[in-house]
Amino acid sequence: MQSKKPAEMILIALLFTLLADHGLEAAIKGKVTTIAGQPGLSGNADGIGSSARFNVPCALSTDGANLYIADANNHTIRKLELLNGRVTTIAGLAGSPGSADGIGESARFKMPWGIAFYKGNLYIADSGNKTIRKLVLSTREVSTIAGSPGNYGTLDGIGREARFGALLGLATDGLDLYAADTPFNTIRKIDLVSYAVTTIAGIAGSSGTIDGQGSQALFNKPCGLAIYGRSLYIADSGNYTIRKMDITTSKVTTLAGQAGASGDVDGKGLAARFGSSPANMITTDGKYLYVSDGHNRTIRKIALATAEVSTVAGASGMKGSTDGVGKNALFGVGPSGITIANGMLFVADGQNHTIRRIE
């Protein structure tokens, strides 16, 4: 066979680049690699790869070039450069919980959990303070945009007039921020211009598993959130299900799992089963929804077109920190934060104090 000419090779390379740019890159096969932190060693050290230390990293977001990490027990926000594995602390001071607006290490957080990136800004669910914070990445300036530090409640209002419970999941479409108010079993919306907070689904203090519109829907400890188009996906952890909400109408339906029936079963829609604390966090590329099934210590995948659920990596019930492919890979108790960048998944393996990559 005649070898291809250099010009042909260049065209082929460009074609593959264009395909990747349009989301047609190779599917995630389940190969797991630890890219930062040292399994079982908690701490607070900036550095490259295994020289970095975390203390229960719990949520991730990305701008495509960097991962942003809510390092919960260090009360800090960290950045991991995907090109070289370098980890730096960009806001907060390790070991110093509090609630102070300011620049970089002069800011204070208390158990930051959910995190969402949009156009140069990070939005942070500061769960211990019951507030939503904004971090401008170019200046590292932190401000409080909704909620009042330490004031627990479920009040809608503008900015600091609003009250939250323990906020966990966050997602944004650039116009609004969506927050899972886990103890109150509601989904809240924060307007990113006026910072007006409204409750758009669920009834505060009422748990259940009813599909319906707005306040007719009921949740049980909603946690992770992910958004694509006009759909908001919700990890309804206490119900062991994944729910879907139409952002325009606030209509809630159940996508996968059976309320009240925990387990570890791949299958279609309601036939699938998740662990007793499923999906601390979720993420989507528009074709699949990826779920960190914390209790089962696995990463699951849901095809959005068919609601077919399959296991990508991890072995159900097996605890560890082993790199490998599929079931040969092991995670700690409750892998939580999960995001997708450049056709790969990234997982905050909280109890192992590491960041893992799945390709």
mmCIF file of C-alpha atoms in Angstrom:
data_model
loop_
_atom_site.group_PDB
_atom_site.id
_atom_site.type_symbol
_atom_site.label_atom_id
_atom_site.label_comp_id
_atom_site.label_asym_id
_atom_site.label_seq_id
_atom_site.Cartn_x
_atom_site.Cartn_y
_atom_site.Cartn_z
ATOM 1 C CA MET A 1 0.000 0.000 0.000
ATOM 2 C CA GLN A 2 1.295 3.412 -0.947
ATOM 3 C CA SER A 3 2.163 5.573 2.057
ATOM 4 C CA LYS A 4 0.226 8.785 2.537
ATOM 5 C CA LYS A 5 1.852 12.041 1.512
ATOM 6 C CA PRO A 6 2.637 14.672 4.180
ATOM 7 C CA ALA A 7 -0.162 16.908 2.895
ATOM 8 C CA GLU A 8 -2.663 14.055 3.283
ATOM 9 C CA MET A 9 -1.449 13.374 6.808
ATOM 10 C CA ILE A 10 -1.944 17.029 7.706
ATOM 11 C CA LEU A 11 -5.497 16.932 6.346
ATOM 12 C CA ILE A 12 -6.272 13.797 8.357
ATOM 13 C CA ALA A 13 -4.888 15.404 11.510
ATOM 14 C CA LEU A 14 -7.030 18.498 10.896
ATOM 15 C CA LEU A 15 -10.084 16.304 10.369
ATOM 16 C CA PHE A 16 -9.606 14.560 13.705
ATOM 17 C CA THR A 17 -9.130 17.940 15.372
ATOM 18 C CA LEU A 18 -12.387 19.224 13.891
ATOM 19 C CA LEU A 19 -14.237 16.097 14.945
ATOM 20 C CA ALA A 20 -12.964 16.478 18.494
ATOM 21 C CA ASP A 21 -13.940 20.141 18.526
ATOM 22 C CA HIS A 22 -17.480 19.125 17.617
ATOM 23 C CA GLY A 23 -17.817 16.620 20.422
ATOM 24 C CA LEU A 24 -17.167 13.495 18.371
ATOM 25 C CA GLU A 25 -14.056 12.420 20.230
ATOM 26 C CA ALA A 26 -13.617 8.823 21.324
ATOM 27 C CA ALA A 27 -16.006 7.656 24.024
ATOM 28 C CA ILE A 28 -14.836 7.441 27.611
ATOM 29 C CA LYS A 29 -13.678 3.845 28.123
ATOM 30 C CA GLY A 30 -13.178 3.854 31.886
ATOM 31 C CA LYS A 31 -9.401 4.106 32.267
ATOM 32 C CA VAL A 32 -8.756 5.708 35.685
ATOM 33 C CA THR A 33 -5.555 7.554 36.613
ATOM 34 C CA THR A 34 -4.703 9.556 39.728
ATOM 35 C CA ILE A 35 -3.453 12.964 38.615
ATOM 36 C CA ALA A 36 -3.091 14.918 41.874
ATOM 37 C CA GLY A 37 -2.770 14.188 45.568
ATOM 38 C CA GLN A 38 -1.560 11.108 47.397
ATOM 39 C CA PRO A 39 -4.099 8.407 48.343
ATOM 40 C CA GLY A 40 -4.888 8.460 52.053
ATOM 41 C CA LEU A 41 -2.693 11.476 52.801
ATOM 42 C CA SER A 42 -4.700 14.556 53.717
ATOM 43 C CA GLY A 43 -3.099 17.954 54.023
ATOM 44 C CA ASN A 44 -2.662 21.281 52.325
ATOM 45 C CA ALA A 45 0.240 21.562 49.940
ATOM 46 C CA ASP A 46 0.445 23.191 46.547
ATOM 47 C CA GLY A 47 2.597 21.356 44.043
ATOM 48 C CA ILE A 48 2.612 19.192 40.946
ATOM 49 C CA GLY A 49 0.693 15.922 40.801
ATOM 50 C CA SER A 50 1.331 13.602 43.732
ATOM 51 C CA SER A 51 3.203 16.301 45.669
ATOM 52 C CA ALA A 52 -0.046 18.248 46.141
ATOM 53 C CA ARG A 53 -2.195 17.588 49.201
ATOM 54 C CA PHE A 54 -5.954 17.994 49.683
ATOM 55 C CA ASN A 55 -8.346 17.513 52.581
ATOM 56 C CA VAL A 56 -11.622 16.052 51.274
ATOM 57 C CA PRO A 57 -11.885 17.700 47.858
ATOM 58 C CA CYS A 58 -15.593 17.501 47.137
ATOM 59 C CA ALA A 59 -16.606 19.479 44.048
ATOM 60 C CA LEU A 60 -15.129 20.286 40.648
ATOM 61 C CA SER A 61 -15.714 22.694 37.802
ATOM 62 C CA THR A 62 -13.630 23.520 34.746
ATOM 63 C CA ASP A 63 -12.890 26.122 32.090
ATOM 64 C CA GLY A 64 -11.335 23.471 29.840
ATOM 65 C CA ALA A 65 -7.747 24.345 30.756
ATOM 66 C CA ASN A 66 -8.009 24.117 34.546
ATOM 67 C CA LEU A 67 -9.945 22.271 37.191
ATOM 68 C CA TYR A 68 -11.343 24.320 40.049
ATOM 69 C CA ILE A 69 -11.672 22.390 43.287
ATOM 70 C CA ALA A 70 -13.699 23.032 46.416
ATOM 71 C CA ASP A 71 -11.302 21.649 49.048
ATOM 72 C CA ALA A 72 -13.912 21.326 51.777
ATOM 73 C CA ASN A 73 -11.942 20.520 54.914
ATOM 74 C CA ASN A 74 -9.213 23.002 54.042
ATOM 75 C CA HIS A 75 -11.886 25.692 53.496
ATOM 76 C CA THR A 76 -10.162 26.731 50.273
ATOM 77 C CA ILE A 77 -10.590 26.906 46.512
ATOM 78 C CA ARG A 78 -7.790 25.254 44.534
ATOM 79 C CA LYS A 79 -6.803 25.251 40.863
ATOM 80 C CA LEU A 80 -5.286 22.327 38.971
ATOM 81 C CA GLU A 81 -3.704 23.089 35.588
ATOM 82 C CA LEU A 82 -4.578 20.226 33.261
ATOM 83 C CA LEU A 83 -1.524 20.740 31.082
ATOM 84 C CA ASN A 84 1.078 20.169 33.796
ATOM 85 C CA GLY A 85 -0.779 18.975 36.926
ATOM 86 C CA ARG A 86 0.208 22.004 38.997
ATOM 87 C CA VAL A 87 -2.057 22.690 41.987
ATOM 88 C CA THR A 88 -2.326 26.157 43.556
ATOM 89 C CA THR A 89 -4.579 27.707 46.169
ATOM 90 C CA ILE A 90 -6.472 30.668 44.732
ATOM 91 C CA ALA A 91 -8.768 31.692 47.600
ATOM 92 C CA GLY A 92 -9.163 31.041 51.307
ATOM 93 C CA LEU A 93 -6.630 30.042 53.944
ATOM 94 C CA ALA A 94 -6.239 26.388 54.886
ATOM 95 C CA GLY A 95 -7.230 25.629 58.462
ATOM 96 C CA SER A 96 -8.935 29.015 58.877
ATOM 97 C CA PRO A 97 -12.701 28.659 58.393
ATOM 98 C CA GLY A 98 -14.802 31.790 58.416
ATOM 99 C CA SER A 99 -16.824 34.120 56.231
ATOM 100 C CA ALA A 100 -14.809 37.057 54.976
ATOM 101 C CA ASP A 101 -14.951 38.674 51.563
ATOM 102 C CA GLY A 102 -11.568 39.694 50.207
ATOM 103 C CA ILE A 103 -8.814 38.873 47.745
ATOM 104 C CA GLY A 104 -7.102 35.479 47.611
ATOM 105 C CA GLU A 105 -6.009 34.154 50.979
ATOM 106 C CA SER A 106 -7.665 37.066 52.817
ATOM 107 C CA ALA A 107 -11.069 35.558 51.925
ATOM 108 C CA ARG A 108 -12.578 32.958 54.239
ATOM 109 C CA PHE A 109 -14.880 30.023 53.535
ATOM 110 C CA LYS A 110 -16.461 27.346 55.700
ATOM 111 C CA MET A 111 -16.844 23.946 54.060
ATOM 112 C CA PRO A 112 -17.206 25.107 50.443
ATOM 113 C CA TRP A 113 -19.044 22.427 48.508
ATOM 114 C CA GLY A 114 -20.747 23.111 45.165
ATOM 115 C CA ILE A 115 -18.812 25.053 42.523
ATOM 116 C CA ALA A 116 -19.679 26.318 39.030
ATOM 117 C CA PHE A 117 -17.602 28.181 36.433
ATOM 118 C CA TYR A 118 -18.911 30.731 33.948
ATOM 119 C CA LYS A 119 -16.960 33.302 31.906
ATOM 120 C CA GLY A 120 -14.115 34.027 34.278
ATOM 121 C CA ASN A 121 -16.102 33.671 37.481
ATOM 122 C CA LEU A 122 -16.523 30.857 39.977
ATOM 123 C CA TYR A 123 -19.723 30.549 41.962
ATOM 124 C CA ILE A 124 -19.341 28.668 45.222
ATOM 125 C CA ALA A 125 -21.867 27.072 47.559
ATOM 126 C CA ASP A 126 -20.296 27.983 50.889
ATOM 127 C CA SER A 127 -22.238 25.299 52.718
ATOM 128 C CA GLY A 128 -21.022 25.979 56.262
ATOM 129 C CA ASN A 129 -21.879 29.661 55.924
ATOM 130 C CA LYS A 130 -25.219 29.084 54.144
ATOM 131 C CA THR A 131 -24.220 31.530 51.403
ATOM 132 C CA ILE A 132 -23.388 31.806 47.708
ATOM 133 C CA ARG A 133 -20.009 33.362 46.961
ATOM 134 C CA LYS A 134 -18.510 34.737 43.750
ATOM 135 C CA LEU A 135 -14.807 34.487 42.921
ATOM 136 C CA VAL A 136 -13.487 36.621 40.055
ATOM 137 C CA LEU A 137 -10.595 34.558 38.710
ATOM 138 C CA SER A 138 -8.660 37.455 37.162
ATOM 139 C CA THR A 139 -8.397 39.296 40.504
ATOM 140 C CA ARG A 140 -9.124 36.444 42.970
ATOM 141 C CA GLU A 141 -11.662 38.751 44.632
ATOM 142 C CA VAL A 142 -14.349 36.946 46.653
ATOM 143 C CA SER A 143 -17.752 38.471 47.425
ATOM 144 C CA THR A 144 -20.992 37.188 48.963
ATOM 145 C CA ILE A 145 -23.886 37.464 46.503
ATOM 146 C CA ALA A 146 -26.716 35.688 48.341
ATOM 147 C CA GLY A 147 -27.517 34.536 51.844
ATOM 148 C CA SER A 148 -26.347 35.764 55.223
ATOM 149 C CA PRO A 149 -23.357 34.040 56.899
ATOM 150 C CA GLY A 150 -24.493 31.591 59.559
ATOM 151 C CA ASN A 151 -28.192 32.448 59.192
ATOM 152 C CA TYR A 152 -30.033 29.240 58.415
ATOM 153 C CA GLY A 153 -33.435 29.296 56.732
ATOM 154 C CA THR A 154 -35.430 29.084 53.531
ATOM 155 C CA LEU A 155 -36.356 32.633 52.635
ATOM 156 C CA ASP A 156 -36.531 33.991 49.099
ATOM 157 C CA GLY A 157 -35.289 37.539 48.590
ATOM 158 C CA ILE A 158 -32.605 39.756 47.088
ATOM 159 C CA GLY A 159 -28.978 38.941 47.831
ATOM 160 C CA ARG A 160 -28.250 38.864 51.551
ATOM 161 C CA GLU A 161 -31.973 38.962 52.394
ATOM 162 C CA ALA A 162 -32.262 35.357 51.208
ATOM 163 C CA ARG A 163 -31.741 32.381 53.520
ATOM 164 C CA PHE A 164 -30.480 28.907 52.689
ATOM 165 C CA GLY A 165 -29.866 25.578 54.354
ATOM 166 C CA ALA A 166 -26.741 23.560 53.540
ATOM 167 C CA LEU A 167 -26.241 24.240 49.833
ATOM 168 C CA LEU A 168 -24.423 21.482 47.955
ATOM 169 C CA GLY A 169 -24.901 21.284 44.190
ATOM 170 C CA LEU A 170 -24.570 24.272 41.850
ATOM 171 C CA ALA A 171 -25.067 24.728 38.103
ATOM 172 C CA THR A 172 -25.406 27.750 35.837
ATOM 173 C CA ASP A 173 -26.602 28.584 32.343
ATOM 174 C CA GLY A 174 -24.953 32.003 32.475
ATOM 175 C CA LEU A 175 -28.202 33.816 33.241
ATOM 176 C CA ASP A 176 -29.123 32.139 36.483
ATOM 177 C CA LEU A 177 -27.446 30.007 39.097
ATOM 178 C CA TYR A 178 -29.271 26.910 40.325
ATOM 179 C CA ALA A 179 -28.638 25.550 43.813
ATOM 180 C CA ALA A 180 -29.684 22.358 45.573
ATOM 181 C CA ASP A 181 -30.836 23.355 49.060
ATOM 182 C CA THR A 182 -30.362 19.851 50.368
ATOM 183 C CA PRO A 183 -31.852 19.886 53.906
ATOM 184 C CA PHE A 184 -34.924 21.798 52.749
ATOM 185 C CA ASN A 185 -35.493 19.523 49.710
ATOM 186 C CA THR A 186 -35.769 22.401 47.247
ATOM 187 C CA ILE A 187 -34.161 23.793 44.126
ATOM 188 C CA ARG A 188 -33.366 27.494 44.322
ATOM 189 C CA LYS A 189 -32.587 29.958 41.515
ATOM 190 C CA ILE A 190 -30.308 32.999 41.815
ATOM 191 C CA ASP A 191 -30.527 35.685 39.109
ATOM 192 C CA LEU A 192 -26.926 36.574 38.254
ATOM 193 C CA VAL A 193 -27.768 40.228 37.585
ATOM 194 C CA SER A 194 -30.060 41.140 40.473
ATOM 195 C CA TYR A 195 -29.093 38.265 42.824
ATOM 196 C CA ALA A 196 -32.796 37.670 43.428
ATOM 197 C CA VAL A 197 -33.343 34.217 44.962
ATOM 198 C CA THR A 198 -36.493 32.205 44.272
ATOM 199 C CA THR A 199 -37.571 28.644 45.055
ATOM 200 C CA ILE A 200 -38.482 26.998 41.758
ATOM 201 C CA ALA A 201 -39.153 23.368 42.696
ATOM 202 C CA GLY A 202 -39.992 21.410 45.825
ATOM 203 C CA ILE A 203 -41.559 22.495 49.090
ATOM 204 C CA ALA A 204 -39.254 23.573 51.901
ATOM 205 C CA GLY A 205 -39.268 20.997 54.692
ATOM 206 C CA SER A 206 -41.376 18.466 52.760
ATOM 207 C CA SER A 207 -39.595 15.367 51.504
ATOM 208 C CA GLY A 208 -41.011 12.933 48.987
ATOM 209 C CA THR A 209 -40.717 11.713 45.426
ATOM 210 C CA ILE A 210 -43.487 13.294 43.408
ATOM 211 C CA ASP A 211 -43.055 14.369 39.802
ATOM 212 C CA GLY A 212 -44.817 17.587 38.952
ATOM 213 C CA GLN A 213 -44.432 21.269 38.274
ATOM 214 C CA GLY A 214 -42.675 23.609 40.688
ATOM 215 C CA SER A 215 -44.009 23.255 44.215
ATOM 216 C CA GLN A 216 -45.992 20.164 43.184
ATOM 217 C CA ALA A 217 -42.723 18.240 42.868
ATOM 218 C CA LEU A 218 -41.090 16.714 45.936
ATOM 219 C CA PHE A 219 -37.448 15.738 46.533
ATOM 220 C CA ASN A 220 -35.513 13.964 49.260
ATOM 221 C CA LYS A 221 -32.078 15.524 49.837
ATOM 222 C CA PRO A 222 -31.307 16.749 46.307
ATOM 223 C CA CYS A 223 -27.568 17.111 45.883
ATOM 224 C CA GLY A 224 -25.633 17.318 42.594
ATOM 225 C CA LEU A 225 -26.846 19.448 39.690
ATOM 226 C CA ALA A 226 -25.952 19.608 36.001
ATOM 227 C CA ILE A 227 -27.419 21.693 33.208
ATOM 228 C CA TYR A 228 -27.696 21.277 29.463
ATOM 229 C CA GLY A 229 -29.872 23.474 27.292
ATOM 230 C CA ARG A 230 -33.161 24.020 29.098
ATOM 231 C CA SER A 231 -32.841 20.901 31.249
ATOM 232 C CA LEU A 232 -31.564 20.780 34.815
ATOM 233 C CA TYR A 233 -30.542 17.330 36.058
ATOM 234 C CA ILE A 234 -30.776 16.625 39.782
ATOM 235 C CA ALA A 235 -29.212 13.875 41.855
ATOM 236 C CA ASP A 236 -32.051 13.220 44.297
ATOM 237 C CA SER A 237 -29.873 11.431 46.813
ATOM 238 C CA GLY A 238 -32.413 10.438 49.453
ATOM 239 C CA ASN A 239 -34.670 8.931 46.800
ATOM 240 C CA TYR A 240 -31.805 7.107 44.989
ATOM 241 C CA THR A 241 -32.938 8.662 41.712
ATOM 242 C CA ILE A 242 -31.888 11.089 38.997
ATOM 243 C CA ARG A 243 -34.519 13.709 38.201
ATOM 244 C CA LYS A 244 -34.891 16.119 35.294
ATOM 245 C CA MET A 245 -36.423 19.586 35.461
ATOM 246 C CA ASP A 246 -37.477 21.700 32.498
ATOM 247 C CA ILE A 247 -36.064 25.133 33.348
ATOM 248 C CA THR A 248 -38.739 26.956 31.373
ATOM 249 C CA THR A 249 -41.730 25.283 33.038
ATOM 250 C CA SER A 250 -40.187 23.908 36.278
ATOM 251 C CA LYS A 251 -41.749 20.531 35.433
ATOM 252 C CA VAL A 252 -39.900 17.698 37.202
ATOM 253 C CA THR A 253 -39.747 14.085 35.978
ATOM 254 C CA THR A 254 -37.761 11.029 37.090
ATOM 255 C CA LEU A 255 -35.078 9.990 34.599
ATOM 256 C CA ALA A 256 -33.475 6.951 36.252
ATOM 257 C CA GLY A 257 -33.624 4.901 39.413
ATOM 258 C CA GLN A 258 -36.518 3.818 41.612
ATOM 259 C CA ALA A 259 -37.484 5.914 44.623
ATOM 260 C CA GLY A 260 -36.887 4.023 47.855
ATOM 261 C CA ALA A 261 -35.050 1.172 46.120
ATOM 262 C CA SER A 262 -31.293 1.405 46.543
ATOM 263 C CA GLY A 263 -28.870 -0.964 44.889
ATOM 264 C CA ASP A 264 -26.348 -1.300 42.096
ATOM 265 C CA VAL A 265 -28.118 -2.304 38.897
ATOM 266 C CA ASP A 266 -27.447 -1.125 35.370
ATOM 267 C CA GLY A 267 -30.510 -0.878 33.196
ATOM 268 C CA LYS A 268 -32.943 1.458 31.518
ATOM 269 C CA GLY A 269 -34.653 4.272 33.389
ATOM 270 C CA LEU A 270 -36.626 3.098 36.415
ATOM 271 C CA ALA A 271 -35.047 -0.376 36.185
ATOM 272 C CA ALA A 272 -31.645 1.018 37.194
ATOM 273 C CA ARG A 273 -30.602 1.193 40.832
ATOM 274 C CA PHE A 274 -28.233 3.563 42.603
ATOM 275 C CA GLY A 275 -26.606 3.325 46.023
ATOM 276 C CA SER A 276 -28.080 4.619 49.250
ATOM 277 C CA SER A 277 -26.268 7.906 48.745
ATOM 278 C CA PRO A 278 -26.175 8.203 44.980
ATOM 279 C CA ALA A 279 -24.618 10.938 43.009
ATOM 280 C CA ASN A 280 -23.000 13.407 45.286
ATOM 281 C CA MET A 281 -22.361 15.258 42.038
ATOM 282 C CA ILE A 282 -23.248 14.895 38.362
ATOM 283 C CA THR A 283 -22.052 16.346 35.064
ATOM 284 C CA THR A 284 -23.120 16.166 31.428
ATOM 285 C CA ASP A 285 -21.726 16.591 27.937
ATOM 286 C CA GLY A 286 -25.217 16.808 26.438
ATOM 287 C CA LYS A 287 -25.226 13.193 25.306
ATOM 288 C CA TYR A 288 -24.538 11.435 28.589
ATOM 289 C CA LEU A 289 -25.040 12.273 32.225
ATOM 290 C CA TYR A 290 -22.200 11.071 34.438
ATOM 291 C CA VAL A 291 -22.989 10.233 38.046
ATOM 292 C CA SER A 292 -20.704 9.728 41.038
ATOM 293 C CA ASP A 293 -22.551 6.939 42.843
ATOM 294 C CA GLY A 294 -20.949 7.536 46.209
ATOM 295 C CA HIS A 295 -22.261 4.611 48.238
ATOM 296 C CA ASN A 296 -21.414 2.105 45.517
ATOM 297 C CA ARG A 297 -18.028 3.788 44.931
ATOM 298 C CA THR A 298 -18.631 3.795 41.196
ATOM 299 C CA ILE A 299 -19.001 6.203 38.302
ATOM 300 C CA ARG A 300 -22.177 5.644 36.296
ATOM 301 C CA LYS A 301 -23.296 6.868 32.882
ATOM 302 C CA ILE A 302 -26.822 7.638 31.677
ATOM 303 C CA ALA A 303 -27.578 8.003 27.975
ATOM 304 C CA LEU A 304 -29.905 11.011 27.875
ATOM 305 C CA ALA A 305 -31.703 9.820 24.746
ATOM 306 C CA THR A 306 -32.649 6.417 26.168
ATOM 307 C CA ALA A 307 -32.104 6.689 29.970
ATOM 308 C CA GLU A 308 -29.870 3.594 29.738
ATOM 309 C CA VAL A 309 -27.604 3.383 32.810
ATOM 310 C CA SER A 310 -24.196 1.683 32.768
ATOM 311 C CA THR A 311 -21.147 1.601 35.036
ATOM 312 C CA VAL A 312 -18.034 3.345 33.711
ATOM 313 C CA ALA A 313 -15.522 2.665 36.487
ATOM 314 C CA GLY A 314 -15.233 1.302 39.982
ATOM 315 C CA ALA A 315 -16.342 -1.938 41.625
ATOM 316 C CA SER A 316 -19.538 -1.800 43.656
ATOM 317 C CA GLY A 317 -18.864 -1.981 47.373
ATOM 318 C CA MET A 318 -15.096 -2.251 46.906
ATOM 319 C CA LYS A 319 -13.163 0.477 48.694
ATOM 320 C CA GLY A 320 -9.646 1.498 47.651
ATOM 321 C CA SER A 321 -7.547 3.780 45.498
ATOM 322 C CA THR A 322 -6.427 1.689 42.561
ATOM 323 C CA ASP A 323 -5.862 3.010 39.077
ATOM 324 C CA GLY A 324 -7.033 0.745 36.271
ATOM 325 C CA VAL A 325 -9.767 0.197 33.727
ATOM 326 C CA GLY A 326 -13.436 -0.222 34.581
ATOM 327 C CA LYS A 327 -14.034 -2.508 37.566
ATOM 328 C CA ASN A 328 -10.309 -2.826 38.162
ATOM 329 C CA ALA A 329 -10.253 0.786 39.334
ATOM 330 C CA LEU A 330 -11.199 1.472 42.939
ATOM 331 C CA PHE A 331 -12.450 4.631 44.638
ATOM 332 C CA GLY A 332 -12.737 5.669 48.263
ATOM 333 C CA VAL A 333 -15.940 6.066 50.226
ATOM 334 C CA GLY A 334 -18.152 8.394 48.260
ATOM 335 C CA PRO A 335 -16.362 9.783 45.201
ATOM 336 C CA SER A 336 -18.113 13.124 44.859
ATOM 337 C CA GLY A 337 -17.201 16.021 42.575
ATOM 338 C CA ILE A 338 -17.267 15.221 38.872
ATOM 339 C CA THR A 339 -16.798 17.289 35.719
ATOM 340 C CA ILE A 340 -15.938 16.769 32.073
ATOM 341 C CA ALA A 341 -13.241 18.532 30.049
ATOM 342 C CA ASN A 342 -11.599 17.745 26.723
ATOM 343 C CA GLY A 343 -13.492 14.477 26.375
ATOM 344 C CA MET A 344 -12.354 13.151 29.770
ATOM 345 C CA LEU A 345 -13.974 12.879 33.178
ATOM 346 C CA PHE A 346 -12.382 14.221 36.331
ATOM 347 C CA VAL A 347 -13.442 13.022 39.772
ATOM 348 C CA ALA A 348 -12.752 14.381 43.241
ATOM 349 C CA ASP A 349 -12.105 11.210 45.242
ATOM 350 C CA GLY A 350 -12.779 12.953 48.528
ATOM 351 C CA GLN A 351 -11.954 10.334 51.135
ATOM 352 C CA ASN A 352 -8.762 9.423 49.269
ATOM 353 C CA HIS A 353 -7.839 13.147 49.056
ATOM 354 C CA THR A 354 -7.075 12.801 45.350
ATOM 355 C CA ILE A 355 -8.185 13.948 41.914
ATOM 356 C CA ARG A 356 -8.723 11.157 39.391
ATOM 357 C CA ARG A 357 -9.032 11.231 35.595
ATOM 358 C CA ILE A 358 -11.193 8.855 33.549
ATOM 359 C CA GLU A 359 -10.642 8.505 29.805
#
